[in-house]
CSV table of C-alpha atoms in Angstrom, one decimal:
chain,number,residue,atom,x,y,z
A,10,MET,CA,21.4,-6.1,124.4
A,11,SER,CA,25.2,-6.2,124.6
A,12,THR,CA,27.1,-5.3,127.7
A,13,LEU,CA,29.6,-3.1,125.8
A,14,THR,CA,30.3,0.3,127.3
A,15,LYS,CA,30.0,3.5,125.2
A,16,VAL,CA,33.8,3.8,125.1
A,17,GLN,CA,34.2,0.2,123.8
A,18,LEU,CA,31.4,0.8,121.2
A,19,GLN,CA,33.1,4.0,120.0
A,20,GLU,CA,36.5,2.2,119.7
A,21,LEU,CA,34.9,-0.7,117.8
A,22,GLN,CA,32.9,1.7,115.6
A,23,SER,CA,36.0,3.7,114.6
A,24,ALA,CA,37.8,0.4,113.8
A,25,LEU,CA,34.9,-0.7,111.6
A,26,LEU,CA,34.7,2.7,109.9
A,27,GLU,CA,38.5,2.7,109.2
A,28,GLN,CA,38.3,-0.9,107.9
A,29,ARG,CA,35.4,0.1,105.6
A,30,ASP,CA,37.3,3.1,104.3
A,31,ASN,CA,40.4,1.0,103.6
A,32,LEU,CA,38.4,-1.6,101.7
A,33,GLN,CA,36.6,1.1,99.7
A,34,ARG,CA,39.9,2.6,98.7
A,35,HIS,CA,41.1,-0.8,97.6
A,36,PHE,CA,38.1,-1.3,95.4
A,37,GLU,CA,38.3,2.2,94.0
A,38,SER,CA,42.0,1.8,93.1
A,39,ASN,CA,41.2,-1.5,91.4
A,40,MET,CA,38.5,0.1,89.3
A,41,GLU,CA,40.9,2.9,88.2
A,42,ASP,CA,43.4,0.3,87.0
A,43,GLY,CA,40.7,-1.5,85.1
A,44,ALA,CA,41.0,-4.7,87.1
A,45,PRO,CA,39.4,-7.1,87.8
A,46,THR,CA,36.4,-6.2,85.7
A,47,ALA,CA,38.5,-5.7,82.5
A,48,SER,CA,39.0,-8.6,80.2
A,49,LEU,CA,42.3,-10.4,80.3
A,50,LYS,CA,43.2,-8.8,77.0
A,51,ASP,CA,42.5,-5.3,78.3
A,52,SER,CA,44.3,-5.9,81.6
A,53,THR,CA,47.5,-7.1,79.9
A,54,GLY,CA,47.5,-4.5,77.1
A,55,GLU,CA,48.2,-7.0,74.5
A,56,LEU,CA,46.3,-6.9,71.1
A,57,SER,CA,46.7,-10.6,70.7
A,58,SER,CA,48.1,-13.5,72.7
A,59,TYR,CA,49.1,-15.3,69.5
A,60,ASP,CA,52.8,-14.3,69.6
A,61,ASN,CA,53.2,-14.7,73.4
A,62,HIS,CA,54.7,-17.7,75.0
A,63,PRO,CA,52.1,-20.1,76.6
A,64,ALA,CA,53.8,-19.6,80.0
A,65,ASP,CA,53.2,-15.9,79.8
A,66,ALA,CA,49.5,-16.5,79.2
A,67,GLY,CA,49.5,-19.0,82.1
A,68,THR,CA,51.2,-16.5,84.4
A,69,GLU,CA,48.7,-13.8,83.5
A,70,THR,CA,45.8,-16.2,84.0
A,71,PHE,CA,47.2,-17.2,87.4
A,72,GLU,CA,47.7,-13.6,88.5
A,73,ARG,CA,44.2,-12.7,87.4
A,74,SER,CA,42.6,-15.6,89.2
A,75,ARG,CA,44.6,-14.8,92.4
A,76,ASP,CA,43.5,-11.1,92.2
A,77,LEU,CA,39.9,-12.2,91.7
A,78,ALA,CA,40.1,-14.5,94.7
A,79,VAL,CA,41.5,-11.8,96.9
A,80,ASP,CA,38.8,-9.4,95.7
A,81,ASP,CA,36.1,-12.0,96.5
A,82,THR,CA,37.5,-12.4,100.0
A,83,LEU,CA,37.7,-8.6,100.5
A,84,THR,CA,34.2,-8.2,99.2
A,85,ASP,CA,32.9,-10.7,101.7
A,86,GLU,CA,34.8,-8.8,104.5
A,87,PHE,CA,33.4,-5.5,103.3
A,88,ASN,CA,29.9,-6.9,103.5
A,89,GLN,CA,30.5,-8.1,107.0
A,90,VAL,CA,31.8,-4.7,108.0
A,91,ILE,CA,28.7,-3.0,106.6
A,92,ASP,CA,26.5,-5.6,108.4
A,93,ALA,CA,28.3,-4.9,111.7
A,94,LEU,CA,27.8,-1.2,111.3
A,95,GLU,CA,24.1,-1.8,110.7
A,96,ARG,CA,23.9,-4.0,113.8
A,97,MET,CA,25.4,-1.1,115.7
A,98,GLU,CA,22.7,1.2,114.5
A,99,LYS,CA,20.0,-1.3,115.5
A,100,GLY,CA,21.6,-1.9,118.9
A,101,THR,CA,22.2,-5.6,118.3
A,102,TYR,CA,26.0,-5.3,117.8
A,103,GLY,CA,28.0,-7.5,120.2
A,104,THR,CA,25.4,-10.2,120.5
A,105,CYS,CA,25.8,-13.5,118.7
A,106,VAL,CA,23.2,-13.9,115.9
A,107,THR,CA,22.9,-17.6,116.6
A,108,CYS,CA,22.7,-18.0,120.3
A,109,GLY,CA,22.0,-14.5,121.5
A,110,GLN,CA,24.9,-14.5,124.0
A,111,ASP,CA,27.2,-11.5,124.4
A,112,ILE,CA,30.4,-11.6,122.2
A,113,PRO,CA,33.4,-10.9,124.4
A,114,PHE,CA,35.0,-7.4,123.9
A,115,GLU,CA,38.4,-9.0,123.2
A,116,ARG,CA,36.9,-11.0,120.4
A,117,LEU,CA,35.3,-7.9,118.9
A,118,GLN,CA,38.7,-6.1,119.2
A,119,ALA,CA,40.3,-8.9,117.1
A,120,ILE,CA,37.5,-9.3,114.6
A,121,PRO,CA,35.2,-6.2,114.9
A,122,TYR,CA,32.8,-7.3,112.2
A,123,THR,CA,32.1,-10.8,113.6
A,124,ALA,CA,28.5,-11.7,114.3
A,125,TYR,CA,29.2,-14.9,116.2
A,126,CYS,CA,30.6,-16.0,119.5
A,127,ILE,CA,33.5,-18.5,119.3
A,128,ASP,CA,31.2,-21.5,119.8
A,129,ASP,CA,28.8,-20.6,117.0
A,130,THR,CA,31.4,-19.4,114.4
A,131,PRO,CA,30.6,-21.1,111.1
A,132,ASN,CA,32.9,-23.9,110.2
A,133,ARG,CA,35.6,-22.5,107.8
A,134,GLU,CA,37.8,-25.6,107.5
A,135,LEU,CA,39.7,-26.2,104.3
A,136,SER,CA,38.4,-29.0,102.1
A,137,ASN,CA,40.2,-32.3,102.0
A,138,ASP,CA,38.9,-33.0,98.5
A,139,ARG,CA,41.6,-33.8,96.1
A,140,PRO,CA,41.7,-33.0,92.3
A,141,VAL,CA,39.9,-35.7,90.2
A,142,GLU,CA,43.1,-35.9,88.1
A,143,GLU,CA,44.9,-37.6,90.9
A,144,GLN,CA,42.7,-40.7,90.4
A,145,VAL,CA,44.2,-41.3,86.9
A,146,MET,CA,47.7,-40.3,87.5
A,147,THR,CA,50.4,-43.0,87.7
A,148,MET,CA,53.5,-42.9,89.8
A,149,PRO,CA,56.8,-42.4,87.8
A,150,PRO,CA,58.8,-45.5,87.3
A,151,SER,CA,61.3,-46.3,90.1
A,152,GLY,CA,64.6,-44.6,89.6
A,153,ALA,CA,63.2,-41.8,87.5
A,154,GLY,CA,65.3,-38.7,88.0
A,155,GLU,CA,68.0,-40.3,90.0
A,156,VAL,CA,70.7,-39.5,87.4
A,157,ARG,CA,69.6,-35.9,87.3
A,158,GLN,CA,69.7,-35.7,91.1
A,159,ARG,CA,73.3,-37.1,91.1
A,160,ASN,CA,74.4,-34.5,88.5
A,161,ALA,CA,72.5,-31.7,90.0
A,162,GLY,CA,74.6,-28.5,90.4
A,163,LYS,CA,77.2,-29.7,87.9
A,164,PHE,CA,77.5,-26.2,86.3
A,165,ASP,CA,76.6,-24.4,89.5
A,166,HIS,CA,80.0,-22.8,90.0
A,167,ALA,CA,82.0,-19.7,89.0
A,168,GLU,CA,83.3,-21.2,85.7
A,169,ALA,CA,79.9,-22.2,84.3
A,170,TRP,CA,79.7,-19.3,81.9
A,171,GLU,CA,83.2,-19.9,80.5
A,172,ALA,CA,82.3,-23.6,79.9
A,173,VAL,CA,79.1,-22.6,78.0
A,174,GLU,CA,80.6,-19.6,76.2
A,175,ASP,CA,82.9,-21.9,74.2
A,176,TYR,CA,79.8,-23.0,72.2
A,177,GLY,CA,79.0,-19.4,71.2
A,178,THR,CA,76.6,-16.7,72.4
A,179,SER,CA,73.4,-15.2,71.0
A,180,ASN,CA,75.0,-11.8,70.6
A,181,SER,CA,74.9,-10.4,67.2
A,182,PRO,CA,77.9,-8.4,65.9
A,183,ALA,CA,76.0,-5.2,66.6
A,184,THR,CA,75.3,-6.0,70.2
A,185,ALA,CA,78.4,-8.0,71.2
A,186,ALA,CA,80.3,-6.4,74.0
A,187,LYS,CA,83.8,-7.1,72.6
A,188,ARG,CA,83.3,-6.4,68.9
A,189,GLU,CA,86.1,-5.2,66.7
A,190,VAL,CA,85.8,-1.7,65.4
A,191,ARG,CA,87.4,-1.4,62.0
A,192,ASP,CA,88.1,1.7,59.9
A,193,TYR,CA,86.0,2.2,56.8
A,194,ASP,CA,89.2,2.4,54.7
A,195,GLU,CA,90.4,-1.1,55.8
A,196,ASN,CA,87.4,-2.7,54.2
A,197,MET,CA,88.0,-1.3,50.8
């Protein structure tokens, strides 16, 4: 049995309920938008990706994978919040599920859904595994990119546009800013 007072339990319960409601709103708003359960084609609104630049498809794929990772993390957090509320109902909230010791109130204030004391918290270190591609990659030859680095910023000044404009622009006569307007009679 935890040594938390009724006031502390009420504070933590209201924090858990607020967190649960916020997470539910997040998931409900995502379902209204059609993400992340919608297909990539449906979420982008494109009929075909054939005419899109490959970088656009790459960006969409990256954004979608990021959103799915965030949703996975939030789903895990939501499940932990629900478990914490169930532990409150059973009267086991505030007690470490591993060692049975009381979890300090300050820790519960910081992470109200935790089921572990500091000593028994599962290891959540990042992996030091490197991508397998790095085993076959070769270093660039020595001196690669040195000329580019010396010339970096060559056109990074106020007159850069004027220097490039001498070669023409992509404006058509209909969209050019400084096009000549002629009378109809002059052309005849």
